[in-house]
PDB file of C-alpha atoms in Angstrom:
ATOM      1  CA  CYS A   1     -33.149 195.599 142.265  1.00 37.00           C
ATOM      2  CA  GLU A   2     -30.183 197.550 140.441  1.00 39.00           C
ATOM      3  CA  LYS A   3     -30.987 200.139 137.909  1.00 37.00           C
ATOM      4  CA  LEU A   4     -30.111 198.894 134.617  1.00 38.00           C
ATOM      5  CA  ARG A   5     -29.660 200.213 131.105  1.00 39.00           C
ATOM      6  CA  ILE A   6     -30.900 198.128 128.082  1.00 37.00           C
ATOM      7  CA  HIS A   7     -28.907 198.390 124.909  1.00 40.00           C
ATOM      8  CA  ALA A   8     -30.285 198.008 121.301  1.00 38.00           C
ATOM      9  CA  TRP A   9     -30.171 194.549 120.055  1.00 37.00           C
ATOM     10  CA  ASN A  10     -27.243 195.157 117.850  1.00 40.00           C
ATOM     11  CA  THR A  11     -25.057 196.652 120.551  1.00 42.00           C
ATOM     12  CA  PRO A  12     -22.305 194.092 121.871  1.00 45.00           C
ATOM     13  CA  LEU A  13     -21.356 193.519 125.170  1.00 44.00           C
ATOM     14  CA  LEU A  14     -17.400 193.843 125.902  1.00 44.00           C
ATOM     15  CA  GLY A  15     -15.028 193.245 128.557  1.00 45.00           C
ATOM     16  CA  LYS A  16     -16.491 193.502 132.085  1.00 43.00           C
ATOM     17  CA  ASN A  17     -19.964 193.528 130.508  1.00 46.00           C
ATOM     18  CA  ARG A  18     -19.454 190.161 128.725  1.00 45.00           C
ATOM     19  CA  ALA A  19     -18.125 188.537 131.956  1.00 43.00           C
ATOM     20  CA  ALA A  20     -21.094 190.004 134.051  1.00 45.00           C
ATOM     21  CA  ALA A  21     -23.512 188.848 131.495  1.00 44.00           C
ATOM     22  CA  ARG A  22     -22.175 185.324 131.439  1.00 45.00           C
ATOM     23  CA  SER A  23     -22.071 185.130 135.233  1.00 45.00           C
ATOM     24  CA  SER A  24     -25.607 186.728 135.443  1.00 43.00           C
ATOM     25  CA  SER A  25     -27.048 183.952 132.943  1.00 41.00           C
ATOM     26  CA  GLU A  26     -25.372 180.902 134.370  1.00 42.00           C
ATOM     27  CA  PHE A  27     -27.464 178.240 135.968  1.00 39.00           C
ATOM     28  CA  ASP A  28     -26.399 176.369 139.113  1.00 40.00           C
ATOM     29  CA  LEU A  29     -26.800 172.886 138.065  1.00 39.00           C
ATOM     30  CA  GLU A  30     -27.244 171.771 141.502  1.00 39.00           C
ATOM     31  CA  SER A  31     -29.713 174.500 142.697  1.00 40.00           C
ATOM     32  CA  ALA A  32     -32.053 174.056 139.800  1.00 38.00           C
ATOM     33  CA  ARG A  33     -31.777 177.361 137.901  1.00 41.00           C
ATOM     34  CA  ALA A  34     -31.368 180.445 140.078  1.00 42.00           C
ATOM     35  CA  PRO A  35     -33.039 183.572 138.855  1.00 42.00           C
ATOM     36  CA  LEU A  36     -31.143 185.881 136.477  1.00 40.00           C
ATOM     37  CA  PHE A  37     -31.398 188.732 138.984  1.00 40.00           C
ATOM     38  CA  PRO A  38     -30.779 188.705 142.788  1.00 43.00           C
ATOM     39  CA  CYS A  39     -34.154 190.500 143.411  1.00 41.00           C
ATOM     40  CA  ALA A  40     -37.294 188.695 144.529  1.00 43.00           C
ATOM     41  CA  PRO A  41     -39.549 187.541 141.784  1.00 43.00           C
ATOM     42  CA  SER A  42     -42.495 189.872 143.320  1.00 43.00           C
ATOM     43  CA  ASP A  43     -40.212 192.962 143.248  1.00 46.00           C
ATOM     44  CA  PRO A  44     -41.086 195.432 140.520  1.00 45.00           C
ATOM     45  CA  ILE A  45     -38.645 196.343 137.795  1.00 42.00           C
ATOM     46  CA  PRO A  46     -38.354 200.020 137.440  1.00 45.00           C
ATOM     47  CA  LEU A  47     -39.344 201.276 133.998  1.00 42.00           C
ATOM     48  CA  PRO A  48     -37.793 204.349 132.438  1.00 45.00           C
ATOM     49  CA  GLY A  49     -39.326 207.552 132.789  1.00 44.00           C
ATOM     50  CA  PRO A  50     -40.516 209.906 130.009  1.00 43.00           C
ATOM     51  CA  GLY A  51     -38.114 211.004 127.422  1.00 41.00           C
ATOM     52  CA  VAL A  52     -35.644 208.499 128.477  1.00 40.00           C
ATOM     53  CA  LEU A  53     -36.366 206.135 125.165  1.00 39.00           C
ATOM     54  CA  SER A  54     -34.357 207.556 122.318  1.00 40.00           C
ATOM     55  CA  GLY A  55     -32.793 205.840 119.198  1.00 41.00           C
ATOM     56  CA  GLY A  56     -33.747 202.502 120.136  1.00 41.00           C
ATOM     57  CA  VAL A  57     -31.993 202.770 123.741  1.00 39.00           C
ATOM     58  CA  ILE A  58     -33.828 202.602 126.944  1.00 39.00           C
ATOM     59  CA  SER A  59     -31.715 204.477 129.573  1.00 40.00           C
ATOM     60  CA  VAL A  60     -32.077 204.377 133.295  1.00 38.00           C
ATOM     61  CA  ALA A  61     -30.634 207.173 135.154  1.00 39.00           C
ATOM     62  CA  ASP A  62     -27.734 206.689 137.648  1.00 42.00           C
ATOM     63  CA  SER A  63     -26.840 203.295 136.140  1.00 41.00           C
ATOM     64  CA  GLU A  64     -23.562 201.811 134.843  1.00 42.00           C
ATOM     65  CA  ASP A  65     -22.975 200.116 131.388  1.00 43.00           C
ATOM     66  CA  THR A  66     -23.051 196.654 133.063  1.00 42.00           C
ATOM     67  CA  LEU A  67     -25.397 193.818 133.539  1.00 43.00           C
ATOM     68  CA  PRO A  68     -26.553 193.025 137.123  1.00 49.00           C
ATOM     69  CA  VAL A  69     -24.034 191.192 139.106  1.00 50.00           C
ATOM     70  CA  ASP A  70     -24.710 189.739 142.485  1.00 59.00           C
ATOM     71  CA  PRO A  71     -22.411 191.717 144.883  1.00 59.00           C
ATOM     72  CA  LYS A  72     -22.202 188.603 147.065  1.00 64.00           C
ATOM     73  CA  MET A  73     -20.380 186.528 144.443  1.00 70.00           C
ATOM     74  CA  ASN A  74     -16.833 186.452 144.280  1.00 80.00           C
ATOM     75  CA  ASP A  75     -14.242 185.207 141.999  1.00 81.00           C
ATOM     76  CA  ALA A  76     -14.454 181.653 143.343  1.00 84.00           C
ATOM     77  CA  ASP A  77     -18.178 181.576 142.778  1.00 84.00           C
ATOM     78  CA  VAL A  78     -17.920 182.732 139.211  1.00 86.00           C
ATOM     79  CA  SER A  79     -15.165 180.256 138.467  1.00 88.00           C
ATOM     80  CA  LYS A  80     -17.254 177.555 140.131  1.00 89.00           C
ATOM     81  CA  GLN A  81     -20.328 178.535 137.908  1.00 89.00           C
ATOM     82  CA  ILE A  82     -17.910 178.542 134.792  1.00 91.00           C
ATOM     83  CA  GLN A  83     -16.520 175.158 135.761  1.00 91.00           C
ATOM     84  CA  GLN A  84     -20.182 173.729 136.100  1.00 92.00           C
ATOM     85  CA  MET A  85     -21.032 175.335 132.711  1.00 93.00           C
ATOM     86  CA  VAL A  86     -17.913 173.679 131.150  1.00 92.00           C
ATOM     87  CA  LYS A  87     -18.497 170.451 132.802  1.00 92.00           C
ATOM     88  CA  PHE A  88     -22.093 170.681 131.527  1.00 93.00           C
ATOM     89  CA  ILE A  89     -20.948 171.514 128.205  1.00 94.00           C
ATOM     90  CA  CYS A  90     -18.410 168.599 128.177  1.00 93.00           C
ATOM     91  CA  GLN A  91     -21.083 166.184 129.418  1.00 92.00           C
ATOM     92  CA  GLU A  92     -23.515 167.208 126.613  1.00 93.00           C
ATOM     93  CA  ALA A  93     -20.601 167.103 124.157  1.00 93.00           C
ATOM     94  CA  GLU A  94     -19.745 163.502 125.338  1.00 92.00           C
ATOM     95  CA  GLU A  95     -23.300 162.303 125.246  1.00 93.00           C
ATOM     96  CA  LYS A  96     -23.596 163.763 121.738  1.00 92.00           C
ATOM     97  CA  ALA A  97     -20.355 161.985 120.910  1.00 92.00           C
ATOM     98  CA  ASN A  98     -21.608 158.794 122.325  1.00 93.00           C
ATOM     99  CA  GLU A  99     -24.817 159.194 120.254  1.00 92.00           C
ATOM    100  CA  ILE A 100     -22.946 159.733 117.275  1.00 93.00           C
ATOM    101  CA  SER A 101     -20.433 156.841 117.904  1.00 91.00           C
ATOM    102  CA  VAL A 102     -23.566 154.576 118.730  1.00 92.00           C
ATOM    103  CA  SER A 103     -25.370 155.582 115.433  1.00 91.00           C
ATOM    104  CA  ALA A 104     -22.099 155.229 113.379  1.00 92.00           C
ATOM    105  CA  GLU A 105     -21.516 151.810 115.062  1.00 91.00           C
ATOM    106  CA  GLU A 106     -25.078 150.735 114.001  1.00 92.00           C
ATOM    107  CA  GLU A 107     -24.790 152.121 110.560  1.00 92.00           C
ATOM    108  CA  PHE A 108     -21.418 150.259 110.353  1.00 92.00           C
ATOM    109  CA  ASN A 109     -22.991 147.086 111.405  1.00 93.00           C
ATOM    110  CA  ILE A 110     -25.906 147.464 109.082  1.00 94.00           C
ATOM    111  CA  GLU A 111     -23.759 148.244 106.214  1.00 93.00           C
ATOM    112  CA  LYS A 112     -21.255 145.518 107.017  1.00 92.00           C
ATOM    113  CA  LEU A 113     -24.165 142.900 107.447  1.00 93.00           C
ATOM    114  CA  GLN A 114     -25.504 144.106 103.899  1.00 94.00           C
ATOM    115  CA  LEU A 115     -21.985 143.613 102.440  1.00 94.00           C
ATOM    116  CA  VAL A 116     -21.784 140.241 104.076  1.00 94.00           C
ATOM    117  CA  GLU A 117     -25.077 139.212 102.812  1.00 94.00           C
ATOM    118  CA  ALA A 118     -24.386 140.587  99.451  1.00 94.00           C
ATOM    119  CA  GLU A 119     -21.196 138.559  99.273  1.00 94.00           C
ATOM    120  CA  LYS A 120     -22.551 135.524 100.607  1.00 94.00           C
ATOM    121  CA  LYS A 121     -25.236 135.674  97.866  1.00 94.00           C
ATOM    122  CA  LYS A 122     -22.682 136.438  95.316  1.00 94.00           C
ATOM    123  CA  ILE A 123     -20.611 133.186  96.511  1.00 95.00           C
ATOM    124  CA  LYS A 124     -23.869 131.168  96.657  1.00 94.00           C
ATOM    125  CA  GLN A 125     -24.810 132.129  92.999  1.00 94.00           C
ATOM    126  CA  GLU A 126     -20.966 131.408  91.934  1.00 94.00           C
ATOM    127  CA  TYR A 127     -21.154 127.962  93.653  1.00 93.00           C
ATOM    128  CA  GLU A 128     -24.555 127.192  92.166  1.00 94.00           C
ATOM    129  CA  ARG A 129     -23.134 128.259  88.865  1.00 94.00           C
ATOM    130  CA  LYS A 130     -20.161 126.053  88.965  1.00 95.00           C
ATOM    131  CA  GLU A 131     -22.348 123.120  90.409  1.00 94.00           C
ATOM    132  CA  LYS A 132     -24.345 123.635  87.296  1.00 95.00           C
ATOM    133  CA  GLN A 133     -21.360 123.375  85.058  1.00 95.00           C
ATOM    134  CA  VAL A 134     -20.219 120.406  86.962  1.00 95.00           C
ATOM    135  CA  GLU A 135     -23.554 118.748  86.410  1.00 95.00           C
ATOM    136  CA  ILE A 136     -23.569 119.659  82.731  1.00 96.00           C
ATOM    137  CA  ARG A 137     -19.969 118.187  82.267  1.00 95.00           C
ATOM    138  CA  LYS A 138     -21.209 115.122  84.159  1.00 95.00           C
ATOM    139  CA  LYS A 139     -24.226 114.708  81.787  1.00 95.00           C
ATOM    140  CA  ILE A 140     -21.975 115.330  78.729  1.00 96.00           C
ATOM    141  CA  GLU A 141     -19.242 112.621  79.899  1.00 95.00           C
ATOM    142  CA  TYR A 142     -22.034 110.223  80.561  1.00 95.00           C
ATOM    143  CA  SER A 143     -23.596 110.785  77.299  1.00 95.00           C
ATOM    144  CA  MET A 144     -20.275 110.562  75.647  1.00 95.00           C
ATOM    145  CA  GLN A 145     -19.374 107.334  77.298  1.00 95.00           C
ATOM    146  CA  LEU A 146     -22.984 105.889  76.570  1.00 94.00           C
ATOM    147  CA  ASN A 147     -22.620 106.727  72.976  1.00 95.00           C
ATOM    148  CA  ALA A 148     -19.297 105.416  72.935  1.00 94.00           C
ATOM    149  CA  SER A 149     -20.543 102.197  74.635  1.00 94.00           C
ATOM    150  CA  ARG A 150     -23.341 101.946  72.131  1.00 93.00           C
ATOM    151  CA  ILE A 151     -21.047 102.465  69.183  1.00 95.00           C
ATOM    152  CA  LYS A 152     -18.983  99.500  70.492  1.00 94.00           C
ATOM    153  CA  VAL A 153     -21.776  97.314  70.869  1.00 91.00           C
ATOM    154  CA  LEU A 154     -23.042  98.133  67.438  1.00 91.00           C
ATOM    155  CA  GLN A 155     -19.579  97.541  66.031  1.00 93.00           C
ATOM    156  CA  ALA A 156     -19.278  94.221  67.899  1.00 93.00           C
ATOM    157  CA  GLN A 157     -22.735  93.397  66.472  1.00 90.00           C
ATOM    158  CA  ASP A 158     -21.700  94.516  62.847  1.00 91.00           C
ATOM    159  CA  ASP A 159     -18.618  92.370  63.207  1.00 93.00           C
ATOM    160  CA  LEU A 160     -20.449  89.246  64.342  1.00 92.00           C
ATOM    161  CA  VAL A 161     -23.047  89.664  61.370  1.00 91.00           C
ATOM    162  CA  ASN A 162     -20.431  90.424  58.886  1.00 91.00           C
ATOM    163  CA  GLY A 163     -18.469  87.346  60.022  1.00 91.00           C
ATOM    164  CA  MET A 164     -21.585  85.298  59.344  1.00 90.00           C
ATOM    165  CA  LYS A 165     -21.864  86.751  55.916  1.00 90.00           C
ATOM    166  CA  GLU A 166     -18.026  85.910  55.262  1.00 89.00           C
ATOM    167  CA  ALA A 167     -18.704  82.401  56.453  1.00 90.00           C
ATOM    168  CA  ALA A 168     -21.568  82.089  53.945  1.00 90.00           C
ATOM    169  CA  GLU A 169     -19.302  83.440  51.215  1.00 88.00           C
ATOM    170  CA  LYS A 170     -16.873  80.691  51.939  1.00 88.00           C
ATOM    171  CA  GLU A 171     -19.729  78.007  51.872  1.00 90.00           C
ATOM    172  CA  LEU A 172     -20.705  79.287  48.274  1.00 89.00           C
ATOM    173  CA  LEU A 173     -17.240  78.304  47.132  1.00 87.00           C
ATOM    174  CA  HIS A 174     -18.247  74.633  47.679  1.00 89.00           C
ATOM    175  CA  VAL A 175     -21.375  74.878  45.715  1.00 91.00           C
ATOM    176  CA  SER A 176     -19.618  74.612  42.363  1.00 88.00           C
ATOM    177  CA  HIS A 177     -17.781  71.415  43.587  1.00 89.00           C
ATOM    178  CA  ASP A 178     -20.916  69.382  43.212  1.00 89.00           C
ATOM    179  CA  HIS A 179     -21.185  69.253  39.427  1.00 89.00           C
ATOM    180  CA  HIS A 180     -24.648  67.652  39.245  1.00 91.00           C
ATOM    181  CA  ALA A 181     -26.290  69.968  41.739  1.00 93.00           C
ATOM    182  CA  TYR A 182     -24.442  72.963  40.360  1.00 93.00           C
ATOM    183  CA  LYS A 183     -25.714  72.208  36.844  1.00 93.00           C
ATOM    184  CA  HIS A 184     -29.267  72.036  37.814  1.00 94.00           C
ATOM    185  CA  LEU A 185     -28.700  75.242  39.857  1.00 95.00           C
ATOM    186  CA  LEU A 186     -27.304  77.024  36.590  1.00 95.00           C
ATOM    187  CA  LYS A 187     -30.353  75.864  34.563  1.00 95.00           C
ATOM    188  CA  GLU A 188     -32.648  77.390  37.396  1.00 95.00           C
ATOM    189  CA  LEU A 189     -30.649  80.714  37.393  1.00 96.00           C
ATOM    190  CA  ILE A 190     -30.919  81.190  33.533  1.00 95.00           C
ATOM    191  CA  VAL A 191     -34.675  80.557  33.534  1.00 95.00           C
ATOM    192  CA  GLN A 192     -35.101  83.098  36.140  1.00 94.00           C
ATOM    193  CA  CYS A 193     -33.387  85.692  34.193  1.00 95.00           C
ATOM    194  CA  LEU A 194     -35.351  84.955  31.216  1.00 94.00           C
ATOM    195  CA  LEU A 195     -38.594  85.326  33.148  1.00 94.00           C
ATOM    196  CA  ARG A 196     -37.535  88.556  34.597  1.00 93.00           C
ATOM    197  CA  LEU A 197     -36.067  90.212  31.294  1.00 92.00           C
ATOM    198  CA  LYS A 198     -38.611  88.728  28.758  1.00 91.00           C
ATOM    199  CA  GLU A 199     -36.495  89.571  25.942  1.00 91.00           C
ATOM    200  CA  PRO A 200     -36.387  87.812  22.571  1.00 92.00           C
ATOM    201  CA  SER A 201     -32.661  88.266  22.155  1.00 93.00           C
ATOM    202  CA  LEU A 202     -30.149  88.158  25.059  1.00 94.00           C
ATOM    203  CA  LEU A 203     -26.485  87.998  25.964  1.00 95.00           C
ATOM    204  CA  LEU A 204     -25.134  85.783  28.698  1.00 96.00           C
ATOM    205  CA  ARG A 205     -22.202  85.852  30.752  1.00 95.00           C
ATOM    206  CA  CYS A 206     -20.593  83.151  33.000  1.00 95.00           C
ATOM    207  CA  ARG A 207     -17.237  82.159  34.540  1.00 94.00           C
ATOM    208  CA  LYS A 208     -15.067  80.612  32.148  1.00 92.00           C
ATOM    209  CA  ASP A 209     -14.817  77.407  34.444  1.00 91.00           C
ATOM    210  CA  ASP A 210     -18.626  76.984  34.029  1.00 93.00           C
ATOM    211  CA  LEU A 211     -18.809  77.565  30.184  1.00 94.00           C
ATOM    212  CA  ASP A 212     -19.172  73.808  29.592  1.00 94.00           C
ATOM    213  CA  LEU A 213     -21.976  73.273  32.193  1.00 94.00           C
ATOM    214  CA  VAL A 214     -23.847  76.549  30.874  1.00 94.00           C
ATOM    215  CA  GLU A 215     -23.593  75.130  27.204  1.00 94.00           C
ATOM    216  CA  SER A 216     -24.939  71.882  28.163  1.00 94.00           C
ATOM    217  CA  VAL A 217     -28.148  73.248  30.091  1.00 94.00           C
ATOM    218  CA  LEU A 218     -28.759  76.340  27.858  1.00 94.00           C
ATOM    219  CA  HIS A 219     -31.257  74.555  25.502  1.00 94.00           C
ATOM    220  CA  SER A 220     -33.263  73.005  28.188  1.00 94.00           C
ATOM    221  CA  ALA A 221     -33.459  76.272  30.020  1.00 95.00           C
ATOM    222  CA  LYS A 222     -34.841  78.148  26.751  1.00 94.00           C
ATOM    223  CA  HIS A 223     -37.421  75.324  26.309  1.00 94.00           C
ATOM    224  CA  GLU A 224     -38.704  75.573  30.143  1.00 94.00           C
ATOM    225  CA  TYR A 225     -38.805  79.349  29.803  1.00 94.00           C
ATOM    226  CA  ALA A 226     -40.975  79.014  26.603  1.00 94.00           C
ATOM    227  CA  GLU A 227     -43.333  76.877  28.096  1.00 93.00           C
ATOM    228  CA  LYS A 228     -43.733  78.926  31.269  1.00 92.00           C
ATOM    229  CA  ALA A 229     -43.885  82.206  29.532  1.00 91.00           C
ATOM    230  CA  ASN A 230     -45.873  80.873  26.512  1.00 92.00           C
ATOM    231  CA  VAL A 231     -43.620  82.567  24.010  1.00 90.00           C
ATOM    232  CA  HIS A 232     -40.911  81.247  21.261  1.00 91.00           C
ATOM    233  CA  HIS A 233     -37.579  80.206  22.375  1.00 91.00           C
ATOM    234  CA  PRO A 234     -35.310  83.339  22.761  1.00 92.00           C
ATOM    235  CA  GLU A 235     -32.172  83.812  21.024  1.00 93.00           C
ATOM    236  CA  ILE A 236     -29.181  83.600  23.691  1.00 93.00           C
ATOM    237  CA  VAL A 237     -25.660  84.325  22.618  1.00 93.00           C
ATOM    238  CA  ILE A 238     -22.847  83.289  25.250  1.00 93.00           C
ATOM    239  CA  ASP A 239     -20.304  86.037  25.564  1.00 91.00           C
ATOM    240  CA  ASN A 240     -16.974  84.238  24.753  1.00 90.00           C
ATOM    241  CA  HIS A 241     -14.947  87.368  25.133  1.00 89.00           C
ATOM    242  CA  THR A 242     -15.671  88.611  28.551  1.00 90.00           C
ATOM    243  CA  TYR A 243     -16.250  86.301  31.321  1.00 92.00           C
ATOM    244  CA  LEU A 244     -17.168  86.714  35.067  1.00 94.00           C
ATOM    245  CA  PRO A 245     -14.226  86.726  37.342  1.00 92.00           C
ATOM    246  CA  PRO A 246     -13.198  83.526  39.139  1.00 90.00           C
ATOM    247  CA  ALA A 247     -13.753  82.360  42.579  1.00 86.00           C
ATOM    248  CA  ARG A 248     -11.932  83.723  45.422  1.00 79.00           C
ATOM    249  CA  HIS A 249      -9.302  81.408  46.423  1.00 72.00           C
ATOM    250  CA  HIS A 250      -8.080  83.308  49.610  1.00 60.00           C
ATOM    251  CA  HIS A 251     -10.079  85.333  52.023  1.00 54.00           C
ATOM    252  CA  HIS A 252      -7.826  88.163  51.752  1.00 53.00           C
ATOM    253  CA  ASP A 253      -8.256  88.652  48.033  1.00 60.00           C
ATOM    254  CA  HIS A 254      -9.546  92.076  47.489  1.00 69.00           C
ATOM    255  CA  GLY A 255     -10.014  91.833  43.574  1.00 76.00           C
ATOM    256  CA  PRO A 256     -13.156  90.951  41.917  1.00 85.00           C
ATOM    257  CA  PHE A 257     -14.607  87.455  42.288  1.00 86.00           C
ATOM    258  CA  CYS A 258     -17.583  85.338  41.424  1.00 91.00           C
ATOM    259  CA  SER A 259     -18.612  82.164  43.149  1.00 91.00           C
ATOM    260  CA  GLY A 260     -20.819  81.087  40.409  1.00 93.00           C
ATOM    261  CA  GLY A 261     -24.024  81.778  38.450  1.00 94.00           C
ATOM    262  CA  VAL A 262     -24.783  83.634  35.437  1.00 96.00           C
ATOM    263  CA  VAL A 263     -25.650  87.360  34.083  1.00 96.00           C
ATOM    264  CA  LEU A 264     -28.007  88.100  31.331  1.00 95.00           C
ATOM    265  CA  ALA A 265     -28.597  91.187  29.617  1.00 94.00           C
ATOM    266  CA  SER A 266     -30.419  92.522  26.670  1.00 92.00           C
ATOM    267  CA  ARG A 267     -28.331  92.866  23.440  1.00 88.00           C
ATOM    268  CA  ASP A 268     -28.296  96.633  23.531  1.00 87.00           C
ATOM    269  CA  GLY A 269     -26.839  96.280  27.302  1.00 86.00           C
ATOM    270  CA  LYS A 270     -29.700  98.549  28.714  1.00 89.00           C
ATOM    271  CA  ILE A 271     -31.288  95.834  31.051  1.00 92.00           C
ATOM    272  CA  VAL A 272     -29.221  93.721  33.058  1.00 94.00           C
ATOM    273  CA  CYS A 273     -30.077  90.597  35.310  1.00 94.00           C
ATOM    274  CA  GLU A 274     -27.334  89.658  37.689  1.00 94.00           C
ATOM    275  CA  ASN A 275     -28.031  86.189  39.033  1.00 94.00           C
ATOM    276  CA  THR A 276     -24.780  85.244  40.530  1.00 95.00           C
ATOM    277  CA  LEU A 277     -24.420  83.413  43.834  1.00 94.00           C
ATOM    278  CA  ASP A 278     -22.678  86.224  45.597  1.00 93.00           C
ATOM    279  CA  SER A 279     -25.469  88.684  44.263  1.00 93.00           C
ATOM    280  CA  ARG A 280     -28.165  86.462  45.400  1.00 93.00           C
ATOM    281  CA  LEU A 281     -26.249  86.090  48.944  1.00 93.00           C
ATOM    282  CA  GLU A 282     -26.197  89.819  49.090  1.00 93.00           C
ATOM    283  CA  VAL A 283     -30.004  90.204  48.544  1.00 93.00           C
ATOM    284  CA  VAL A 284     -30.851  87.363  50.871  1.00 92.00           C
ATOM    285  CA  PHE A 285     -28.477  89.050  53.646  1.00 92.00           C
ATOM    286  CA  ARG A 286     -29.994  92.406  53.194  1.00 92.00           C
ATOM    287  CA  LYS A 287     -33.505  91.114  53.267  1.00 93.00           C
ATOM    288  CA  LYS A 288     -32.983  88.890  56.155  1.00 91.00           C
ATOM    289  CA  LEU A 289     -30.847  91.065  58.358  1.00 91.00           C
ATOM    290  CA  PRO A 290     -33.434  92.264  60.695  1.00 90.00           C
ATOM    291  CA  GLU A 291     -34.373  88.722  61.298  1.00 90.00           C
ATOM    292  CA  ILE A 292     -30.708  87.755  61.680  1.00 89.00           C
ATOM    293  CA  ARG A 293     -29.904  90.372  64.301  1.00 88.00           C
ATOM    294  CA  LYS A 294     -33.224  89.574  66.257  1.00 89.00           C
ATOM    295  CA  TRP A 295     -32.087  85.798  66.235  1.00 88.00           C
ATOM    296  CA  LEU A 296     -28.544  86.973  67.312  1.00 86.00           C
ATOM    297  CA  PHE A 297     -29.326  89.856  69.854  1.00 87.00           C
ATOM    298  CA  GLY A 298     -32.926  89.433  70.813  1.00 82.00           C
ATOM    299  CA  GLN A 299     -33.943  92.621  69.223  1.00 60.00           C
ATOM    300  CA  VAL A 300     -34.743  94.173  65.815  1.00 48.00           C
ATOM    301  CA  VAL A 301     -32.206  96.542  64.708  1.00 45.00           C
ATOM    302  CA  ALA A 302     -32.978  98.400  61.388  1.00 42.00           C
TER     303      ALA A 302
END
């Protein structure tokens, strides 16, 4: 082998030394790593003699400041090795670039899939939210329509019941036409008021048209009350200054009216018993309304 000089670790290789170092350290890709030096593996490497090591530099006598170069290699071989090395580096770079590209593609696909799934989830949530809103609106509309239908039904029922009441009020106008029956009815109404009030002195009001009939039955009414209540005959004064309103002649009359009957009150006016035909119809109608509704509509409505 050639004698060589080994520089300190911090000594750079320049010029021909660097080119020789590159050419001597190249690998032949097709010859499976040739040895760095052209000597046989069994040949011993000359060691420096005594006193040669100095200042971190090992010197070998009679050697040049170059790395060993195969004297058989010409410029074409060196160029070939350089091209092989460049090819190897390019291949390594291409493989590394492919790995980076594949890795980037995988990361892109993963991130893309995540974004797509996130957007799908967001769209699904938005769809579910809108679907719930639609269902809520449908329920509200259904409830409103149902309530409106119920109100219409109740209104129709009320109109029918009120129509029956108006028909009964019209019938009350004919009660006073039969003087004999109406005279007996007035007596019974006066007795009922006396039994309810149980006052010794009372004031009576009636319609002006019924004044004669009331005066004709007043004495018998007081006598009947005295027998039933076991008291003395009460003092009853007919109010000739204020009369009950007359009967309603037309259905569309909105003023006060009275179809018949009497009103009795204590002399101080604190206790009043209204026993007119209209008030009795109102009491009976209100009391019998559940039965009327059941009879008309098949159910009890409070």
